[in-house]
Coordinates of C-alpha atoms in Angstrom, one line a residue:
X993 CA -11.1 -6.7 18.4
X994 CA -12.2 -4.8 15.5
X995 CA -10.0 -3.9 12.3
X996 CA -9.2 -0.4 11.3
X997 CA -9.9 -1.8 8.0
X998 CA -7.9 -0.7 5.3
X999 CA -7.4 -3.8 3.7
X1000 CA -8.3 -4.2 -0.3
X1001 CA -10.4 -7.4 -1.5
X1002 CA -8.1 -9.4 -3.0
X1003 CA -8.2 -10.5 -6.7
X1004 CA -11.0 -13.4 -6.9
X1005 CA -12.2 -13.3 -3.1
X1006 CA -15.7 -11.1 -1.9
X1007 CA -14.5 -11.2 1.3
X1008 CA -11.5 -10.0 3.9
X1009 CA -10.9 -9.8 7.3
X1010 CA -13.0 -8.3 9.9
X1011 CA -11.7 -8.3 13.3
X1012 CA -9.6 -10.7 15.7
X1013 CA -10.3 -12.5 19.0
X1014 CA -8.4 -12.2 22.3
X1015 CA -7.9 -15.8 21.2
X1016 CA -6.6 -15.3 17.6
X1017 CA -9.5 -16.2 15.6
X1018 CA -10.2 -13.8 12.3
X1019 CA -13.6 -12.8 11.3
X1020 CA -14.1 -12.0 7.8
X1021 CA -17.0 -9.6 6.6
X1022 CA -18.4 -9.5 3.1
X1023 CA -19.1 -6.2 3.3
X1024 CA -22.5 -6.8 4.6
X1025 CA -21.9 -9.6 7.4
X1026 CA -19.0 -11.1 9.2
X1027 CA -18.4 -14.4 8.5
X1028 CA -15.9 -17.4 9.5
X1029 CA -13.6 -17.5 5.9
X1030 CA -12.7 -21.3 4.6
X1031 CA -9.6 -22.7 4.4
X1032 CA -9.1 -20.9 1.2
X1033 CA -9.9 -17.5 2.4
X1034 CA -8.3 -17.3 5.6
X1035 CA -4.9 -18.7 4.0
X1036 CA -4.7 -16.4 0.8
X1037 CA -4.7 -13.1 3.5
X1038 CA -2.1 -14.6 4.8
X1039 CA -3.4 -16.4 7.9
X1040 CA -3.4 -20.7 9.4
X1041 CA -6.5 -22.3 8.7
X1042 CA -7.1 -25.0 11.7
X1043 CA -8.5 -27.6 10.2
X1044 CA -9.6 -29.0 13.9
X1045 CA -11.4 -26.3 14.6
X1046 CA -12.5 -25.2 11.5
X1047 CA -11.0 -21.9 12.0
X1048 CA -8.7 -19.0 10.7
X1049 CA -6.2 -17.6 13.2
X1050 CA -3.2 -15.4 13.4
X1051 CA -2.0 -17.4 15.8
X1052 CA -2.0 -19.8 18.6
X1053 CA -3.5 -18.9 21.6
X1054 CA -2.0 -19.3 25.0
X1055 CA -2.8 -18.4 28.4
X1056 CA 0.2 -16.8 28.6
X1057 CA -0.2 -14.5 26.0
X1058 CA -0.7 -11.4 26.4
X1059 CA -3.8 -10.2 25.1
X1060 CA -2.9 -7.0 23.8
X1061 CA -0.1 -8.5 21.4
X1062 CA 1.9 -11.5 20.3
X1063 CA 5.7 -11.7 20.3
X1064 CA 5.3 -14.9 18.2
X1065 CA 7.4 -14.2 15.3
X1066 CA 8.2 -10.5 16.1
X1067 CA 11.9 -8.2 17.6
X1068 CA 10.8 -6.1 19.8
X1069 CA 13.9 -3.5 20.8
X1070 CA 13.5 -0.7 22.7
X1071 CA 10.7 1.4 25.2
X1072 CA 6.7 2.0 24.8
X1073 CA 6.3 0.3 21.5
X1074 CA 2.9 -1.7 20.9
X1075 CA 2.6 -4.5 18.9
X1076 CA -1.0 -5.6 18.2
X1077 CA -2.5 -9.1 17.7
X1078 CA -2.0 -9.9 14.4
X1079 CA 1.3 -8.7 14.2
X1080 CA 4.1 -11.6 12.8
X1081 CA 7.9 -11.4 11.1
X1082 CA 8.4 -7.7 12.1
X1083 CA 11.5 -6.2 13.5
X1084 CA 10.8 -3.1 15.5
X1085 CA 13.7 -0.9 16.7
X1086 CA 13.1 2.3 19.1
X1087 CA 10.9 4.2 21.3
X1088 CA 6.8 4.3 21.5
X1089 CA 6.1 2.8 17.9
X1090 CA 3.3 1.2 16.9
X1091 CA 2.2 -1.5 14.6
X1092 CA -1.5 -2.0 14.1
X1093 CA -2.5 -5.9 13.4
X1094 CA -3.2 -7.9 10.6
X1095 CA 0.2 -7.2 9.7
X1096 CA 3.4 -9.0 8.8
X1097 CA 7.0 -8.6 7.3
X1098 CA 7.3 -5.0 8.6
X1099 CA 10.5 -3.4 9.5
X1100 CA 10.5 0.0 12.3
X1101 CA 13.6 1.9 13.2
X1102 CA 12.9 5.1 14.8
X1103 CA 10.6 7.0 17.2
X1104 CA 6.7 7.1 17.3
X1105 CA 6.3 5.7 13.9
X1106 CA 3.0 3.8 13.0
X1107 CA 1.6 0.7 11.1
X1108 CA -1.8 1.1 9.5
X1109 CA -3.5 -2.0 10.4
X1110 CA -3.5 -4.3 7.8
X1111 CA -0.7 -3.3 6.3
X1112 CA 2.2 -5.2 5.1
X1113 CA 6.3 -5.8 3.7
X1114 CA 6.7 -2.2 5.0
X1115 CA 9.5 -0.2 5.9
X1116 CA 9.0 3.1 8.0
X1117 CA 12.2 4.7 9.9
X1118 CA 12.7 8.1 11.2
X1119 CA 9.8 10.1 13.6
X1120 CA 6.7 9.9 12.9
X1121 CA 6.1 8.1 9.9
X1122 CA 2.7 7.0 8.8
X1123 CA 2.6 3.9 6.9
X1124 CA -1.0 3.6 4.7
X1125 CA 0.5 1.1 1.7
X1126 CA 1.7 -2.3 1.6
X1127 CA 5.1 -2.8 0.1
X1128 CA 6.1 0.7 0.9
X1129 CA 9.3 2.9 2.0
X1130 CA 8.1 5.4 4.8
X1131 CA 10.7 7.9 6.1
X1132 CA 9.2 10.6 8.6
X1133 CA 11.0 13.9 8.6
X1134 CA 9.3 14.7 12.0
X1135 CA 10.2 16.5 15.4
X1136 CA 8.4 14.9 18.6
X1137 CA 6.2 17.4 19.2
X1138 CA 4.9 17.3 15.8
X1139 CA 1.8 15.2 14.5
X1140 CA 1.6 11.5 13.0
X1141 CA 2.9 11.9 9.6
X1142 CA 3.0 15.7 9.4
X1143 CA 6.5 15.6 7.1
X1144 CA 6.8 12.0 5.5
X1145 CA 8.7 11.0 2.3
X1146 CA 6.9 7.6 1.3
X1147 CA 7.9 5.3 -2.3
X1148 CA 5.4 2.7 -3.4
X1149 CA 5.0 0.9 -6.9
X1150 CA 2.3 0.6 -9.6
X1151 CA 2.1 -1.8 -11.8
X1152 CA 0.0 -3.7 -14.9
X1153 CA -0.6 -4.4 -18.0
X1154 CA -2.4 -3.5 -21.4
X1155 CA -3.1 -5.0 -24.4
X1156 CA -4.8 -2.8 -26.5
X1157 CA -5.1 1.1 -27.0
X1158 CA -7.9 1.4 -24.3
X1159 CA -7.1 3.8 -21.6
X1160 CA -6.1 1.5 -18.3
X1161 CA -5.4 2.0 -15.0
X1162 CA -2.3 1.2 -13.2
X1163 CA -2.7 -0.4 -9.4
X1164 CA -0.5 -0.1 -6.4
X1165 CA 1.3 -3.5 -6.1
X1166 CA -0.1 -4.7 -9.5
X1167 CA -3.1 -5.3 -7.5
X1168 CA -6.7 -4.8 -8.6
X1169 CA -8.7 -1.2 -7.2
X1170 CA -5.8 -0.3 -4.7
X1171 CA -5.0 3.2 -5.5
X1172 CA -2.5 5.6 -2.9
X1173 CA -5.0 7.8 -1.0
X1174 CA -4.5 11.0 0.1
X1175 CA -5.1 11.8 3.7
X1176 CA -7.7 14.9 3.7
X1177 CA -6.3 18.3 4.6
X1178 CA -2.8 17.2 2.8
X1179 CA -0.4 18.2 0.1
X1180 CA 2.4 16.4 -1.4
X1181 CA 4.6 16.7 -4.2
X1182 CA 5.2 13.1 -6.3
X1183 CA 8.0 12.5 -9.1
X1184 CA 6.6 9.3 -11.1
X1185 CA 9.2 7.4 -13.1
X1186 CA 7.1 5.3 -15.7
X1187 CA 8.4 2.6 -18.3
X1188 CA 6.8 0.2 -20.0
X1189 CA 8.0 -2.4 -22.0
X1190 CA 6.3 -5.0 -24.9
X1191 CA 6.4 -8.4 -24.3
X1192 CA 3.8 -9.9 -26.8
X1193 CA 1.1 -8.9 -29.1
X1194 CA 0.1 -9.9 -32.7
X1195 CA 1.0 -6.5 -34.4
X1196 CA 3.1 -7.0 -37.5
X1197 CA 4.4 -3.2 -36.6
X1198 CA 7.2 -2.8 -34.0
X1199 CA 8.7 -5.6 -31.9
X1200 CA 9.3 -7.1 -28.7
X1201 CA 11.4 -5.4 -26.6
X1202 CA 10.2 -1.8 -27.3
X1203 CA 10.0 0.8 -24.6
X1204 CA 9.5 4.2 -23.5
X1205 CA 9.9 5.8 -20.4
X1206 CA 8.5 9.1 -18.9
X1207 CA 9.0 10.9 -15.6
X1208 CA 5.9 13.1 -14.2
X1209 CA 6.1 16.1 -11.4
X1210 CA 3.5 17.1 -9.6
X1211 CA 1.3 18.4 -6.6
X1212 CA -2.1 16.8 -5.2
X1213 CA -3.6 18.7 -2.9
X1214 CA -6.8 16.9 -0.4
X1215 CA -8.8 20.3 0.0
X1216 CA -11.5 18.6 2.6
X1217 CA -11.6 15.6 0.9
X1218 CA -11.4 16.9 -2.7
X1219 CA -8.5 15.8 -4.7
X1220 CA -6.9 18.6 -7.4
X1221 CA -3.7 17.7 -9.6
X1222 CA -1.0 20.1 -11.5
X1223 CA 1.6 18.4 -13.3
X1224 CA 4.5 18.4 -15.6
X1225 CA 5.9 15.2 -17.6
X1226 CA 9.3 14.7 -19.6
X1227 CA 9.9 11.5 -21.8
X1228 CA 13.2 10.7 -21.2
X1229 CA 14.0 7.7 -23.7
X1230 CA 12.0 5.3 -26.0
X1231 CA 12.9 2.7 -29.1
X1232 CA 10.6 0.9 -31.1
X1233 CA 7.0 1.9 -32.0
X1234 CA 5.9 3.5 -29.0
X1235 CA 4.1 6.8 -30.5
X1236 CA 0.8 6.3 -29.1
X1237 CA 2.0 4.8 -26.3
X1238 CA 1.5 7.3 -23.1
X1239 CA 1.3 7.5 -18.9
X1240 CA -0.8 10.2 -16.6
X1241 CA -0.9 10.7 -12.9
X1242 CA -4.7 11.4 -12.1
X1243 CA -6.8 12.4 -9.2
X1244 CA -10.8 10.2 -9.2
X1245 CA -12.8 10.3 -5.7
X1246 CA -10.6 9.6 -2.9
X1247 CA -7.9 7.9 -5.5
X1248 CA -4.8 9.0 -6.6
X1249 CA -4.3 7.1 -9.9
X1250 CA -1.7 6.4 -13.2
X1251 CA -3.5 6.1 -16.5
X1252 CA -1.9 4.3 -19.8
X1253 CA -2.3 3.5 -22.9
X1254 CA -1.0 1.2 -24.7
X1255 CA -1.9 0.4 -28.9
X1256 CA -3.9 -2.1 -30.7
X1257 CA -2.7 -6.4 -30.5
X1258 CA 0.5 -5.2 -28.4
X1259 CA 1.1 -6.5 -25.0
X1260 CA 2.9 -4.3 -22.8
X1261 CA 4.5 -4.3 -19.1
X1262 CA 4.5 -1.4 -17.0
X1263 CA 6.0 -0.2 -13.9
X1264 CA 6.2 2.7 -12.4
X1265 CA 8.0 4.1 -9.0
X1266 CA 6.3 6.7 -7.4
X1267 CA 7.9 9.1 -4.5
X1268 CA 5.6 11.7 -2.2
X1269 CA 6.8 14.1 -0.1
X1270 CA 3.8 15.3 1.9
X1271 CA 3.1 17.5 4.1
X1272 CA -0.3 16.9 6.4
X1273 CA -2.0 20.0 8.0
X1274 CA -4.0 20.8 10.7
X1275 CA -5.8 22.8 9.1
X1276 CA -8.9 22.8 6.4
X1277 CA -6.8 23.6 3.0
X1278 CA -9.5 25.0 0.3

């Protein structure tokens, strides 16, 4: 079975899974070719490496498992909802969800909601709610005639750090290249609420413990697959030497980013919690 594969690369590895049997075995790819990962691949995504077998599985296979998904691990509550191979530690709640494989630690409550595959520590409640982000809050505003994610509220995190007065991007999760991306032919509005904080640094000026905060408005629009941004930003409260210190929601390729900047020999930590309310259209926006 084949992955809709959303899944990033993670820090250190050039390679992620692919697809899974019927039996539970996980492919990896390198981008170029699918491959069977080693011990330490298949267990850093998350997976049981069998060292009898020399294999990476989701799970056990049994004959009297149903080939279509595995209860192992997972609540199941309620009519029509599918639960893919791949699926572990989720609690699903309701009518004709869905959860999508390669997937674990997800919570459901509602009606026709969905699980990207691959995707992780999620919690999606309401109707039709389209989860795309690990680690995220998905609430879908939805009637049942409406379409998958057509009126979602969704809250995720960036994170990272800086050490210098370079221009750096923030990642979703803290983790490298994984940027929020806009489904095409959508809007949303976001609220970002930045702060950073310095831990370290050899600069005689300022101190540890110095911080600044800002909060950003906006709207991205996905006109066909071309990102445009309009934005306002606030700083609420800062101490210290923070004056060059700054934050800005951008739009790159199919990436909807958070730039910093930090200042010369001064280590700082930043975090930032970002809400979108979007709206997803049917048709082409321009």
């Amino acid at each position: 079975m084949a992955i809709q594969n959303n899944i990033k690369y993670l820090t250190g590895f050039s390679v992620k899974p692919a697809a899974i049997s019927n039996t539970g075995v996980v492919t990896f790819t390198d981008g170029t070719s699918n491959i069977p990962p080693n011990q330490k691949q298949c267990e850093a995504y998350g997976y049981t490496y069998d060292t009898a077998t020399g294999t990476c599985k989701v799970f056990q296979h049994s004959q009297q498992l149903n080939s279509a998904f595995t209860k192992e691990d997972n609540i199941v509550k309620g009519q029509g909802n599918d639960v893919i191979i791949g699926t572990k530690n989720s609690y699903i709640l309701g009518v004709n969800n869905k959860v999508n494989g390669l997937s674990q630690n997800n919570i459901i409550v509602g009606n026709q909601n969905e699980i990207t595959s691959g995707i992780s520590n999620t919690f999606v409640y309401g109707t039709l709610a389209d989860s795309v982000a690990n680690n995220s809050i998905v609430l879908g505003g939805n009637n049942f005639s409406d379409t998958l994610g057509e009126r979602q509220n969704t809250t995720i995190l960036y994170g990272g750090q800086t050490t210098d007065g370079a221009s750096t991007n923030l990642y979703m999760n803290n983790t490298i290249d994984s940027f929020f991306q806009p489904t095409i032919n959508s809007i949303f509005y976001f609220q970002s609420e930045i702060l950073a904080v310095r831990v370290g640094g050899t600069a005689g000026a300022g101190a540890v413990g110095d911080y600044k905060s800002w909060v950003e408005r906006g709207v991205v629009k996905n006109a066909n697959g071309t990102l445009s941004i309009g934005r306002s930003q606030t700083v609420i409260v800062s101490s210290g030497l923070t004056t060059r210190w700054s934050a800005e929601n951008t739009v790159s390729g199919s990436d909807f980013k958070l730039t910093v900047t930090g200042d010369r020999a001064m280590t700082l930590e930043w975090v930032a919690t970002i809400r979108i309310t979007e709206i997803r259209t049917s048709v082409t926006l321009t």
